[in-house]
Every structure is written in structure tokens, then in C-alpha cells.
Tab-separated table of C-alpha atoms in Angstrom:
chain	number	residue	atom	x	y	z
L	1	MET	CA	-97.954	-26.447	-37.280
L	2	ALA	CA	-98.652	-23.600	-35.048
L	3	SER	CA	-97.048	-24.832	-32.045
L	4	GLY	CA	-93.697	-25.408	-34.567
L	5	HIS	CA	-93.692	-21.565	-35.393
L	6	PHE	CA	-94.315	-20.412	-31.845
L	7	PHE	CA	-91.392	-22.257	-30.569
L	8	TRP	CA	-89.201	-20.858	-33.414
L	9	ALA	CA	-90.107	-17.056	-32.284
L	10	ILE	CA	-89.492	-17.959	-28.598
L	11	PHE	CA	-86.024	-19.005	-29.742
L	12	TYR	CA	-85.463	-16.234	-31.939
L	13	PHE	CA	-86.574	-13.648	-29.375
L	14	ALA	CA	-84.612	-15.348	-26.532
L	15	CYS	CA	-81.328	-15.172	-29.158
L	16	LEU	CA	-82.018	-11.634	-29.342
L	17	CYS	CA	-82.336	-10.944	-25.574
L	18	SER	CA	-79.498	-12.882	-24.862
L	19	ALA	CA	-77.110	-10.979	-27.414
L	20	SER	CA	-78.682	-7.597	-26.186
L	21	LEU	CA	-77.916	-9.027	-22.461
L	22	ALA	CA	-74.321	-9.968	-23.285
L	23	ASN	CA	-73.916	-6.041	-25.115
L	24	ASN	CA	-75.124	-4.583	-22.145
L	25	ALA	CA	-73.089	-6.480	-20.261
L	26	LYS	CA	-70.284	-5.295	-21.707
L	27	VAL	CA	-70.891	-1.995	-21.359
L	28	ASN	CA	-71.893	-2.284	-18.027
L	29	PHE	CA	-68.589	-3.845	-17.077
L	30	ARG	CA	-67.007	-0.411	-17.858
L	31	GLU	CA	-69.520	1.845	-16.274
L	32	LYS	CA	-69.299	-0.376	-13.276
L	33	GLU	CA	-65.563	0.165	-12.698
L	34	LYS	CA	-66.598	3.804	-12.885
L	35	LYS	CA	-69.105	3.552	-10.367
L	36	ILE	CA	-66.612	1.405	-7.953
L	37	LEU	CA	-64.360	4.580	-8.418
L	38	ASP	CA	-66.955	6.491	-7.667
L	39	GLN	CA	-68.079	4.771	-4.875
L	40	ILE	CA	-65.242	4.104	-2.886
L	41	LEU	CA	-63.217	7.505	-3.559
L	42	GLY	CA	-66.213	9.589	-3.325
L	43	ALA	CA	-66.498	13.034	-1.835
L	44	GLY	CA	-67.368	12.150	1.800
L	45	LYS	CA	-66.507	8.567	1.280
L	46	TYR	CA	-62.825	8.596	1.879
L	47	ASP	CA	-60.474	11.101	3.187
L	48	ALA	CA	-56.911	10.627	1.914
L	49	ARG	CA	-55.861	12.705	4.918
L	50	ILE	CA	-56.085	9.479	7.351
L	51	ARG	CA	-54.101	6.772	7.378
L	52	PRO	CA	-55.224	3.143	7.118
L	53	SER	CA	-55.547	1.012	9.834
L	54	GLY	CA	-53.344	-1.516	11.245
L	55	ILE	CA	-53.402	-5.671	10.565
L	56	ASN	CA	-56.740	-6.724	10.873
L	57	GLY	CA	-58.247	-3.864	11.064
L	58	THR	CA	-56.681	-3.086	14.680
L	59	ASP	CA	-55.182	0.445	15.658
L	60	GLY	CA	-51.738	-0.682	15.177
L	61	PRO	CA	-49.270	1.124	12.809
L	62	ALA	CA	-49.820	0.771	9.148
L	63	VAL	CA	-47.271	-1.744	7.689
L	64	VAL	CA	-45.934	-1.111	3.737
L	65	ARG	CA	-43.857	-3.554	2.386
L	66	VAL	CA	-41.034	-2.009	-0.272
L	67	ASN	CA	-39.301	-3.707	-3.022
L	68	ILE	CA	-37.120	-1.747	-5.672
L	69	TYR	CA	-35.716	-3.192	-8.934
L	70	VAL	CA	-32.439	-1.577	-10.092
L	71	ARG	CA	-32.495	-0.719	-13.471
L	72	SER	CA	-29.069	1.406	-13.692
L	73	ILE	CA	-25.928	2.646	-12.033
L	74	SER	CA	-24.782	5.265	-14.462
L	75	LYS	CA	-21.199	6.687	-12.202
L	76	ILE	CA	-19.645	6.447	-8.768
L	77	ASP	CA	-17.852	9.734	-8.784
L	78	ASP	CA	-15.318	9.584	-5.911
L	79	VAL	CA	-14.171	13.500	-5.890
L	80	THR	CA	-17.905	14.250	-4.995
L	81	MET	CA	-18.542	10.849	-3.173
L	82	GLU	CA	-21.748	10.060	-4.932
L	83	TYR	CA	-23.655	7.727	-7.191
L	84	SER	CA	-26.157	7.950	-9.370
L	85	VAL	CA	-28.526	4.885	-9.980
L	86	GLN	CA	-32.115	4.701	-11.686
L	87	LEU	CA	-34.778	2.029	-10.087
L	88	THR	CA	-38.193	1.317	-9.921
L	89	PHE	CA	-40.048	1.648	-6.290
L	90	ARG	CA	-42.537	-0.121	-5.061
L	91	GLU	CA	-44.780	0.122	-2.216
L	92	GLN	CA	-47.908	-1.975	-1.200
L	93	TRP	CA	-50.064	-1.569	1.913
L	94	LEU	CA	-53.503	-2.780	2.859
L	95	ASP	CA	-56.576	0.202	3.090
L	96	GLU	CA	-59.642	-1.957	4.033
L	97	ARG	CA	-61.900	1.089	3.219
L	98	LEU	CA	-60.920	0.323	-0.826
L	99	LYS	CA	-62.693	-2.756	-0.880
L	100	PHE	CA	-64.648	-3.742	-3.663
L	101	ASP	CA	-66.724	-6.423	-5.399
L	102	ASP	CA	-64.386	-7.868	-8.273
L	103	ILE	CA	-67.736	-9.065	-10.083
L	104	GLY	CA	-66.760	-12.434	-10.002
L	105	GLY	CA	-63.147	-12.249	-10.727
L	106	ARG	CA	-63.576	-10.282	-14.018
L	107	LEU	CA	-62.106	-7.054	-12.122
L	108	LYS	CA	-58.836	-7.705	-11.314
L	109	TYR	CA	-57.823	-4.379	-10.040
L	110	LEU	CA	-58.233	-0.545	-10.793
L	111	THR	CA	-55.273	1.577	-12.061
L	112	LEU	CA	-55.152	5.248	-11.097
L	113	THR	CA	-52.422	7.946	-12.048
L	114	GLU	CA	-53.116	10.252	-9.432
L	115	ALA	CA	-51.721	9.655	-6.251
L	116	ASN	CA	-52.886	12.707	-4.308
L	117	ARG	CA	-56.551	9.983	-4.770
L	118	VAL	CA	-55.517	7.943	-2.220
L	119	TRP	CA	-53.332	7.847	1.103
L	120	MET	CA	-50.051	7.753	0.822
L	121	PRO	CA	-46.883	6.567	2.545
L	122	ASP	CA	-44.095	10.083	3.358
L	123	LEU	CA	-41.511	8.075	2.401
L	124	PHE	CA	-38.108	9.995	1.463
L	125	PHE	CA	-34.815	9.098	0.717
L	126	SER	CA	-32.395	10.232	3.602
L	127	ASN	CA	-29.123	10.491	1.580
L	128	GLU	CA	-30.694	11.518	-1.302
L	129	LYS	CA	-28.808	14.434	-3.072
L	130	GLU	CA	-30.487	15.024	-6.334
L	131	GLY	CA	-33.434	13.190	-7.918
L	132	HIS	CA	-36.401	13.462	-10.005
L	133	PHE	CA	-39.164	11.219	-12.079
L	134	HIS	CA	-39.493	10.305	-15.521
L	135	ASN	CA	-42.187	11.728	-17.571
L	136	ILE	CA	-41.714	10.686	-21.092
L	137	ILE	CA	-44.231	10.349	-22.732
L	138	MET	CA	-46.534	9.665	-19.719
L	139	PRO	CA	-45.595	10.006	-15.857
L	140	ASN	CA	-44.199	6.870	-15.421
L	141	VAL	CA	-46.141	6.082	-12.441
L	142	TYR	CA	-48.878	3.820	-11.311
L	143	ILE	CA	-51.518	2.716	-8.440
L	144	ARG	CA	-53.642	-0.365	-8.254
L	145	ILE	CA	-56.473	-1.085	-6.138
L	146	PHE	CA	-57.091	-4.741	-5.638
L	147	PRO	CA	-60.252	-6.073	-4.667
L	148	TYR	CA	-59.501	-7.121	-0.751
L	149	GLY	CA	-58.111	-3.196	-0.272
L	150	SER	CA	-54.525	-3.627	-1.125
L	151	VAL	CA	-52.781	-0.954	-2.843
L	152	LEU	CA	-49.641	-1.299	-5.186
L	153	TYR	CA	-47.818	1.968	-6.057
L	154	SER	CA	-45.031	1.833	-8.372
L	155	ILE	CA	-42.844	4.447	-9.871
L	156	ARG	CA	-39.956	5.127	-11.840
L	157	ILE	CA	-36.896	7.588	-10.419
L	158	SER	CA	-33.321	8.832	-10.695
L	159	LEU	CA	-31.577	9.324	-7.728
L	160	THR	CA	-28.244	11.231	-6.685
L	161	LEU	CA	-27.217	9.976	-3.745
L	162	ALA	CA	-24.472	10.469	-1.142
L	163	CYS	CA	-21.669	7.888	-0.439
L	164	PRO	CA	-19.123	8.155	2.241
L	165	MET	CA	-15.910	6.366	0.824
L	166	ASN	CA	-12.956	5.110	2.549
L	167	LEU	CA	-9.942	5.823	0.281
L	168	LYS	CA	-6.836	4.299	2.183
L	169	LEU	CA	-6.563	1.737	-0.146
L	170	TYR	CA	-7.120	3.407	-3.124
L	171	PRO	CA	-7.091	1.845	-5.995
L	172	LEU	CA	-7.278	-1.665	-4.237
L	173	ASP	CA	-10.424	-0.712	-2.193
L	174	ARG	CA	-13.848	-1.535	-2.391
L	175	GLN	CA	-16.746	0.758	-1.304
L	176	VAL	CA	-20.127	0.275	0.622
L	177	CYS	CA	-22.925	2.911	-0.966
L	178	SER	CA	-26.354	2.695	0.649
L	179	LEU	CA	-29.154	3.743	-0.271
L	180	ARG	CA	-31.573	4.569	2.554
L	181	MET	CA	-35.423	5.160	3.033
L	182	ALA	CA	-37.430	6.498	5.775
L	183	SER	CA	-40.460	7.938	7.162
L	184	TYR	CA	-40.308	11.747	7.394
L	185	GLY	CA	-43.538	12.442	9.783
L	186	TRP	CA	-45.234	8.979	10.738
L	187	THR	CA	-43.586	7.562	13.865
L	188	THR	CA	-43.333	3.690	14.431
L	189	ALA	CA	-46.643	4.034	16.222
L	190	ASP	CA	-48.308	5.096	13.049
L	191	LEU	CA	-46.283	3.789	9.651
L	192	VAL	CA	-43.889	1.057	9.960
L	193	PHE	CA	-41.911	-0.249	6.683
L	194	LEU	CA	-40.928	-3.760	5.952
L	195	TRP	CA	-38.850	-5.175	3.322
L	196	LYS	CA	-41.395	-7.713	0.862
L	197	GLU	CA	-40.569	-11.170	1.571
L	198	GLY	CA	-38.690	-13.485	-0.839
L	199	ASP	CA	-36.679	-11.245	-3.087
L	200	PRO	CA	-36.984	-7.505	-1.925
L	201	VAL	CA	-34.327	-5.873	-3.972
L	202	GLN	CA	-33.710	-6.861	-7.962
L	203	VAL	CA	-30.657	-5.522	-10.077
L	204	VAL	CA	-31.114	-5.770	-13.768
L	205	LYS	CA	-28.928	-8.843	-15.429
L	206	ASN	CA	-26.649	-6.854	-17.888
L	207	LEU	CA	-25.720	-4.302	-15.642
L	208	HIS	CA	-22.227	-2.717	-16.401
L	209	LEU	CA	-19.903	0.102	-14.446
L	210	PRO	CA	-16.859	1.849	-16.004
L	211	ARG	CA	-14.568	1.340	-13.239
L	212	PHE	CA	-16.745	-0.771	-10.474
L	213	THR	CA	-17.884	-4.277	-10.032
L	214	LEU	CA	-21.191	-4.894	-8.188
L	215	GLU	CA	-20.508	-7.993	-5.954
L	216	LYS	CA	-23.068	-8.074	-3.885
L	217	PHE	CA	-25.938	-6.408	-1.728
L	218	LEU	CA	-27.441	-6.624	1.305
L	219	THR	CA	-30.771	-5.190	2.837
L	220	ASP	CA	-31.275	-4.118	6.699
L	221	TYR	CA	-33.285	-1.705	9.026
L	222	CYS	CA	-31.839	1.413	9.956
L	223	ASN	CA	-34.906	3.095	12.254
L	224	SER	CA	-33.599	6.552	13.583
L	225	LYS	CA	-34.463	8.029	16.976
L	226	THR	CA	-34.864	11.781	17.293
L	227	ASN	CA	-36.567	14.242	19.740
L	228	THR	CA	-39.710	13.967	18.120
L	229	GLY	CA	-39.731	10.087	17.921
L	230	GLU	CA	-38.597	6.613	16.662
L	231	TYR	CA	-39.275	6.768	12.872
L	232	SER	CA	-39.165	3.397	10.639
L	233	CYS	CA	-35.973	3.456	7.930
L	234	LEU	CA	-34.686	1.169	5.381
L	235	LYS	CA	-31.605	0.550	3.660
L	236	VAL	CA	-29.597	-1.118	0.794
L	237	ASP	CA	-25.961	-1.567	0.962
L	238	LEU	CA	-24.119	-2.167	-2.218
L	239	LEU	CA	-20.652	-3.543	-2.320
L	240	PHE	CA	-18.674	-2.380	-5.225
L	241	LYS	CA	-15.354	-3.677	-6.066
L	242	ARG	CA	-12.900	-0.863	-7.907
L	243	GLU	CA	-11.660	-2.538	-11.359
L	244	PHE	CA	-8.012	-2.726	-10.841
L	245	SER	CA	-6.966	-3.266	-14.394
L	246	TYR	CA	-7.790	0.330	-15.603
L	247	TYR	CA	-5.118	1.314	-12.562
L	248	LEU	CA	-2.483	-0.953	-13.268
L	249	ILE	CA	-2.724	0.132	-17.368
L	250	GLN	CA	-2.998	3.766	-16.988
L	251	ILE	CA	-1.192	4.166	-13.214
L	252	TYR	CA	1.078	1.614	-12.071
L	253	ILE	CA	3.074	0.249	-15.132
L	254	PRO	CA	3.649	3.936	-16.357
L	255	CYS	CA	5.302	4.679	-13.235
L	256	CYS	CA	7.272	1.755	-12.923
L	257	MET	CA	8.531	2.301	-16.773
L	258	LEU	CA	9.378	6.296	-15.776
L	259	VAL	CA	11.599	4.417	-12.930
L	260	ILE	CA	13.187	2.187	-15.123
L	261	VAL	CA	14.027	4.644	-17.457
L	262	SER	CA	16.052	6.897	-14.842
L	263	TRP	CA	18.098	3.963	-14.348
L	264	VAL	CA	19.713	4.178	-17.712
L	265	SER	CA	21.410	7.319	-16.776
L	266	PHE	CA	23.534	4.723	-14.675
L	267	TRP	CA	25.105	3.001	-18.196
L	268	LEU	CA	25.812	6.336	-19.436
L	269	ASP	CA	29.415	7.877	-19.487
L	270	GLN	CA	30.157	10.217	-16.749
L	271	GLY	CA	31.522	12.446	-19.079
L	272	ALA	CA	28.023	12.621	-21.107
L	273	VAL	CA	26.835	15.692	-18.572
L	274	PRO	CA	23.947	16.766	-21.046
L	275	ALA	CA	22.517	13.191	-21.587
L	276	ARG	CA	22.283	12.399	-17.986
L	277	VAL	CA	20.960	15.599	-16.576
L	278	SER	CA	18.467	15.974	-19.431
L	279	LEU	CA	17.093	12.353	-18.917
L	280	GLY	CA	16.952	12.621	-15.383
L	281	VAL	CA	15.130	15.676	-15.437
L	282	THR	CA	12.619	14.895	-17.893
L	283	THR	CA	11.628	11.722	-15.657
L	284	LEU	CA	11.600	13.559	-13.108
L	285	LEU	CA	9.066	16.107	-14.294
L	286	THR	CA	7.075	13.315	-16.159
L	287	MET	CA	6.922	11.388	-12.558
L	288	ALA	CA	5.714	14.734	-11.089
L	289	THR	CA	2.909	15.322	-13.594
L	290	GLN	CA	1.559	11.662	-13.518
L	291	THR	CA	1.776	12.190	-9.570
L	292	SER	CA	-0.680	15.627	-9.850
L	293	GLY	CA	-2.859	14.069	-12.434
L	294	ILE	CA	-3.798	11.369	-10.108
L	295	ASN	CA	-4.405	13.789	-7.143
L	296	ALA	CA	-6.473	15.785	-9.236
L	297	SER	CA	-8.884	12.926	-9.892
L	298	LEU	CA	-9.360	12.165	-6.461
L	299	PRO	CA	-10.590	14.406	-2.983
L	300	PRO	CA	-8.428	16.149	-0.586
L	301	VAL	CA	-8.258	13.775	2.100
L	302	SER	CA	-6.353	14.166	4.916
L	303	TYR	CA	-4.771	10.504	5.286
L	304	THR	CA	-2.488	8.429	2.777
L	305	LYS	CA	-3.887	6.495	0.407
L	306	ALA	CA	-2.686	3.416	-1.211
L	307	ILE	CA	-1.684	5.418	-4.641
L	308	ASP	CA	0.121	7.793	-2.640
L	309	VAL	CA	2.663	5.278	-1.391
L	310	TRP	CA	3.291	4.360	-4.510
L	311	THR	CA	3.911	7.617	-6.462
L	312	GLY	CA	5.787	9.158	-3.538
L	313	VAL	CA	8.195	5.816	-3.538
L	314	CYS	CA	8.352	6.171	-7.625
L	315	LEU	CA	9.389	9.541	-7.581
L	316	THR	CA	11.738	9.510	-4.850
L	317	PHE	CA	13.439	6.501	-6.908
L	318	VAL	CA	13.546	9.190	-9.797
L	319	PHE	CA	15.178	11.690	-7.682
L	320	GLY	CA	17.205	9.449	-6.048
L	321	ALA	CA	19.034	8.418	-9.933
L	322	LEU	CA	19.445	11.988	-10.748
L	323	LEU	CA	20.944	12.826	-7.198
L	324	GLU	CA	23.198	9.481	-8.147
L	325	PHE	CA	24.394	11.657	-11.271
L	326	ALA	CA	25.515	14.911	-8.850
L	327	LEU	CA	27.445	12.298	-6.813
L	328	VAL	CA	29.049	10.753	-9.566
L	329	ASN	CA	29.885	13.892	-11.067
L	330	TYR	CA	31.493	15.321	-7.839
L	331	ALA	CA	33.585	12.061	-7.740
L	332	SER	CA	34.622	12.550	-11.222
L	333	ARG	CA	35.385	16.197	-10.443
L	334	SER	CA	37.539	15.452	-7.494
L	335	ALA	CA	39.038	13.355	-9.848
L	336	ASP	CA	40.234	15.661	-12.285
L	337	ARG	CA	41.285	18.129	-9.309
L	338	ALA	CA	43.751	14.703	-7.657
L	339	ALA	CA	44.887	14.183	-11.253
L	340	ASP	CA	45.947	17.815	-11.810
L	341	MET	CA	47.619	17.832	-8.604
L	342	HIS	CA	49.500	14.558	-9.198
L	343	ARG	CA	50.717	15.670	-12.094
L	344	GLU	CA	52.311	18.933	-10.560
L	345	ASN	CA	53.826	16.528	-8.000
L	346	MET	CA	55.264	13.992	-10.791
L	347	LYS	CA	56.757	17.258	-12.701
L	348	LYS	CA	58.125	18.727	-9.493
L	349	LYS	CA	59.856	15.535	-8.267
L	350	ARG	CA	61.061	14.741	-11.793
L	351	ARG	CA	62.814	18.341	-11.627
L	352	GLU	CA	64.163	17.294	-8.100
L	353	MET	CA	65.226	14.079	-9.202
L	354	GLU	CA	67.086	15.764	-12.369
L	355	GLN	CA	68.601	18.247	-10.006
L	356	ALA	CA	69.652	15.749	-7.442
L	357	SER	CA	71.684	13.750	-10.513
L	358	LEU	CA	73.520	16.841	-11.770
L	359	ASP	CA	74.274	17.602	-8.244
L	360	ALA	CA	75.801	13.940	-7.867
L	361	ALA	CA	77.461	14.301	-11.455
L	362	SER	CA	79.147	17.392	-10.146
L	363	ASP	CA	80.441	15.728	-6.814
L	364	LEU	CA	81.640	12.514	-8.513
L	365	LEU	CA	83.705	14.033	-11.106
L	366	ASP	CA	85.657	17.278	-10.016
L	367	THR	CA	88.924	18.356	-11.994
L	368	ASP	CA	91.834	20.095	-10.658
L	369	SER	CA	93.940	22.588	-12.197
L	370	ASN	CA	96.507	19.831	-13.681
L	371	ALA	CA	93.340	17.930	-15.703
L	372	THR	CA	93.938	14.886	-13.591
L	373	PHE	CA	90.789	13.083	-11.853
L	374	ALA	CA	90.003	12.496	-8.367
L	375	MET	CA	87.885	9.578	-6.958
L	376	LYS	CA	85.203	10.039	-4.715
L	377	PRO	CA	85.182	7.686	-1.733
L	378	LEU	CA	82.654	5.020	-2.152
L	379	VAL	CA	81.273	4.620	1.417
L	380	ARG	CA	79.730	8.306	2.885
L	381	HIS	CA	79.675	9.274	6.240
L	382	PRO	CA	76.611	9.107	8.207
L	383	GLY	CA	76.030	12.829	7.809
L	384	ASP	CA	75.538	12.889	4.228
L	385	PRO	CA	72.300	14.069	2.747
L	386	LEU	CA	72.251	11.471	-0.028
L	387	ALA	CA	72.831	8.259	2.054
L	388	LEU	CA	69.962	9.517	4.479
L	389	GLU	CA	67.450	9.927	1.518
L	390	LYS	CA	68.487	6.617	0.119
L	391	LEU	CA	68.392	5.176	3.583
L	392	ARG	CA	64.361	6.496	3.894
L	393	GLN	CA	63.533	4.895	0.735
L	394	CYS	CA	64.888	1.584	1.555
L	395	GLU	CA	62.884	1.949	5.040
L	396	VAL	CA	59.711	2.736	2.902
L	397	HIS	CA	60.335	-0.365	0.997
L	398	MET	CA	60.991	-2.465	3.587
L	399	GLN	CA	57.532	-1.398	5.294
L	400	ALA	CA	55.475	-4.184	6.482
L	401	PRO	CA	52.679	-4.896	4.035
L	402	LYS	CA	48.907	-3.734	5.170
L	403	ARG	CA	46.034	-5.995	6.158
L	404	PRO	CA	43.629	-6.530	3.442
L	405	ASN	CA	40.029	-4.835	3.828
L	406	CYS	CA	37.352	-7.213	2.806
L	407	CYS	CA	35.297	-4.429	1.506
L	408	ARG	CA	38.044	-2.637	-0.538
L	409	SER	CA	39.196	-5.914	-2.251
L	410	TRP	CA	35.162	-6.509	-3.099
L	411	MET	CA	34.945	-2.902	-4.683
L	412	SER	CA	38.170	-3.511	-6.520
L	413	LYS	CA	36.902	-6.324	-8.245
L	414	LEU	CA	34.247	-4.294	-9.855
L	415	PRO	CA	34.627	-3.257	-13.284
L	416	THR	CA	35.346	0.669	-13.213
L	417	SER	CA	34.184	1.627	-16.584
L	418	PRO	CA	31.880	-0.373	-19.420
L	419	PHE	CA	34.035	1.667	-21.742
L	420	LYS	CA	37.390	0.436	-21.848
L	421	ASN	CA	38.827	3.553	-23.769
L	422	VAL	CA	37.957	6.061	-21.366
L	423	PRO	CA	41.326	7.914	-20.182
L	424	CYS	CA	41.420	8.170	-16.517
L	425	LEU	CA	44.392	10.378	-15.024
L	426	GLY	CA	43.278	9.858	-11.462
L	427	ARG	CA	43.208	6.693	-10.827
L	428	GLY	CA	41.589	6.035	-7.341
L	429	GLN	CA	39.185	8.631	-7.645
L	430	CYS	CA	37.814	8.179	-11.125
L	431	SER	CA	37.736	4.341	-10.238
L	432	ARG	CA	35.617	5.467	-7.430
L	433	SER	CA	33.067	7.505	-9.453
L	434	LYS	CA	32.731	4.816	-11.722
L	435	ARG	CA	32.227	2.330	-8.785
L	436	ILE	CA	29.369	4.595	-8.021
L	437	ASP	CA	27.398	3.618	-10.921
L	438	VAL	CA	28.533	0.112	-10.670
L	439	ILE	CA	26.793	0.003	-7.399
L	440	SER	CA	23.675	1.770	-8.461
L	441	ARG	CA	22.996	-0.752	-11.437
L	442	ILE	CA	22.838	-3.361	-8.832
L	443	THR	CA	21.312	-1.359	-5.424
L	444	PHE	CA	18.129	0.726	-7.302
L	445	PRO	CA	16.662	-2.363	-8.802
L	446	LEU	CA	17.014	-4.295	-5.884
L	447	VAL	CA	15.850	-2.080	-3.455
L	448	PHE	CA	12.501	-1.174	-5.883
L	449	ALA	CA	11.783	-4.846	-6.122
L	450	LEU	CA	12.055	-5.245	-2.718
L	451	PHE	CA	9.688	-2.369	-2.360
L	452	ASN	CA	7.354	-4.222	-4.630
L	453	LEU	CA	7.187	-7.466	-2.684
L	454	VAL	CA	6.565	-5.035	0.561
L	455	TYR	CA	3.658	-3.108	-0.933
L	456	TRP	CA	1.914	-5.607	-2.887
L	457	SER	CA	1.853	-8.328	0.186
L	458	THR	CA	0.763	-5.318	2.838
L	459	TYR	CA	-2.302	-4.102	0.639
L	460	LEU	CA	-3.444	-7.368	-0.961
L	461	PHE	CA	-3.490	-8.655	2.280
L	462	ARG	CA	-5.116	-5.622	3.973
L	463	GLU	CA	-7.772	-6.111	1.454
L	464	GLU	CA	-8.114	-9.877	2.495
L	465	GLU	CA	-8.903	-8.502	5.999
L	466	GLU	CA	-11.697	-6.066	5.076
L	467	ASP	CA	-13.153	-8.803	3.078
């Protein structure tokens, strides 16, 4: 009986001791974490100014592996030639001075928020224009120290980076924007950056850009040599393709419509001067405004862009339609002057013919003093002026016909005017002015269609060559 009570007392005491030890172990676990941090980062034990040793504790350069996660790309500016990106930047290296006991695997890593407690690589973004950290609600940065001495540094940053662009094929172009990371003070003898194996660059899945599409990205190395030594460098090339549908709707189709509207002038009557002038001037000014608006959104580069060729040719077609009306108006006024001269000549000839008829009548009918009639001879002498005139007229009618001209015969088949009731006093000159309109109705669309064929074939072929 006594032995039974003794057994239960021992069992009860063992349970209390185990509960006490469990509680002490839980408390001591956090205290152990603090002790580890004080032990490895205490004063006089760790110097953040000294870089870690090389691989396997050698005196070689410290190796830092880098990977990034692209969270968003907010804009790609053609005028300032820059782009803005937000990314999570990570670095990982081995510092054997930071090894610690993981207490049987229960302590996976230690977390720090103060970067100045440990040694940090002096990496900087060489093509950076502006940049800032994110501090809402707390600074978006952490440092993890693993039991075997590996250090992981992660931070979220926003950068505005330079992106030199070649706009010769704009807006049918592709642009390559780089993200360059290099060491500022440590040479390759002390520090080497490497891309993390596997997947060094990650991009968010639902990445949307307003006027570009991210086609692909490439990682590479870009070590630079200066007077002070060679420095390790990493780069990411982001290949962006410009979305053409926006420019097709906003630029190309409106320009085509303006050119076609300028051709309406060819179908208006040549006498409708106010309508044709206002149409030509309006389309010309609208096209000039469209061109200036396009150039305002682009940098003033020294070379010719694809959009400059398009707007320049469209502006030339609109201006040519206005010049065509000036030519038609000049031909019409020449026809009016010819018609006036023709009327004057006809009136003069009519008066001469009337006078000649009166003279002939006076020669045929001649009365003497006895009121008797005398017959004039029917055959005139060779020196008679009236006979010479008749002879010249006969020679004119008996001249051989001229050889037909192919161009003139084709031109004569063209309709002179769509308005059948419009009078034409000077027929030769008036039909010429109307034929100018008819030829323009055919020539302008054909030349513009040929230009489109050459333009799109040339620039699309050049785009494929660059790919």
C-alpha cells in the first residue's frame, strides 16, 4: 500500500517536472534566439566593415547571387527615354562568421530589419535616374540569417531607369530597356555578382502596359573596366513591342481620311471656287495640326522616323490637291480669255463677211443712167481679190489631214465634265481644265495606293529583319 502511494507521488512529481521543463524550453527558445544574435553580432565579435571570405573559406572574392521579381512597369516614356519599374530585389551570399546552432532544426533562420548590422554588398543601379524605398506601413526590407551562415537580403524598391531608344521605325518599333546592377567600390578581386541559378528573373503574370507588350527578357553580364579596376556587373534586357493598334486608330486612319477628303475637290465643279478653296485649306490645316501633335509627343531626334514619312507624304497629297485646283482655275480662266477672243474674232469676221457681201452685191448690180441693167462677167480675172480669197479657202479645205496623236485621241475620249448642263464657251481650253480634274481623280488614288504598298512593305520587312 505504501509502495503504491509512493509510485503515484513519483508519477505526479514527474508530470510537474515535465510541464515545468516544457514551459522553460518554450521560454528559453526565444531567449536562445536573442543569445544567438548577441553572440554572432555582439561588439568585438563581428565587424560589418570586413567582407566575407571566398568560397570554402578561401581568400577569393565573395560571391553574391542575385534574383529579382518584377512587380509592375508603370510607364515607358518616349520623350525622356526612360521607364519606371517596381521590383523586389534579392541578394544572397555566404558569411561563415554568422553560423549558429539551430537547436535541432527548430530555429530555421534569424530575421533582421537593420541592414547595417551585417556586411552588405555595395550594389547600385548604373542606369538609375530616380529611386526610392517603400516604408508603408513598415520598411519593406528584411535580412534572414540561416544556420550555415547564408544571408538573404530582400527589399522592395521603385526605380526610374534610362532607356536609350531608336525611333527610326516608330511606331512599328521594338525597344530594349536594360536594368544594370554593378558594384560601386569592390573590384572583381573582392566581390563577384552572379545570377541565381534556375529562375533569376521573375515577372508578375498579369503585367499590363498602356502602349507596349513585354515580349521577353534576357539576363547577361556586363563587367566594366575603369582606371581603378574591373567591377562586376549584371544586366537584364527587357524587350518591349509597341502596340500598333493605338497608332492605327489615332494617326494612320485619320490621315488616310484627310487625304481622301481632299480628293472630293476633284468632283466639284470648277466654278465652285469657295467650296474647293475652303475644302483644300481646311484639310491642309488639319493635316498640319495632326503632324505637329504627333511630333509634340516625341523627342526631336536628328533622323527620320517612319511616322515622319507617313505624315509628310499625306501632307504632300493634301497640298497637291490644293495645287491641282489652282491649276484647274488657271486653265479655266485661260479658257474664258480664249472664249472672249474667239467671240471678238467671230464678230470681226461676221462684219467682214457682211461688208464683202455688200461689195459683191454692188459689183453685180450696177445701173446706168438709162435704168438698164448690165451683166457682170461670170469669169473673173486672175488678179481679182475675190477670186483669190475663194481660192485660198479651197486650198485650206483640200489640205491633207494631220496624223492622229495617240495621247490626244485618248484624252478626247475622257468625259469633260460630270455636269452636262454647264456651258463651255472656249471648248478647247475648257475641256482641258475639266480633263485635269478627271485625270486627278484617277492619278491621286493610284499613286497613294502605290505609296501604301511600298511603305508597309518596307517598314514591316525592316521590322522582321531586326527581329
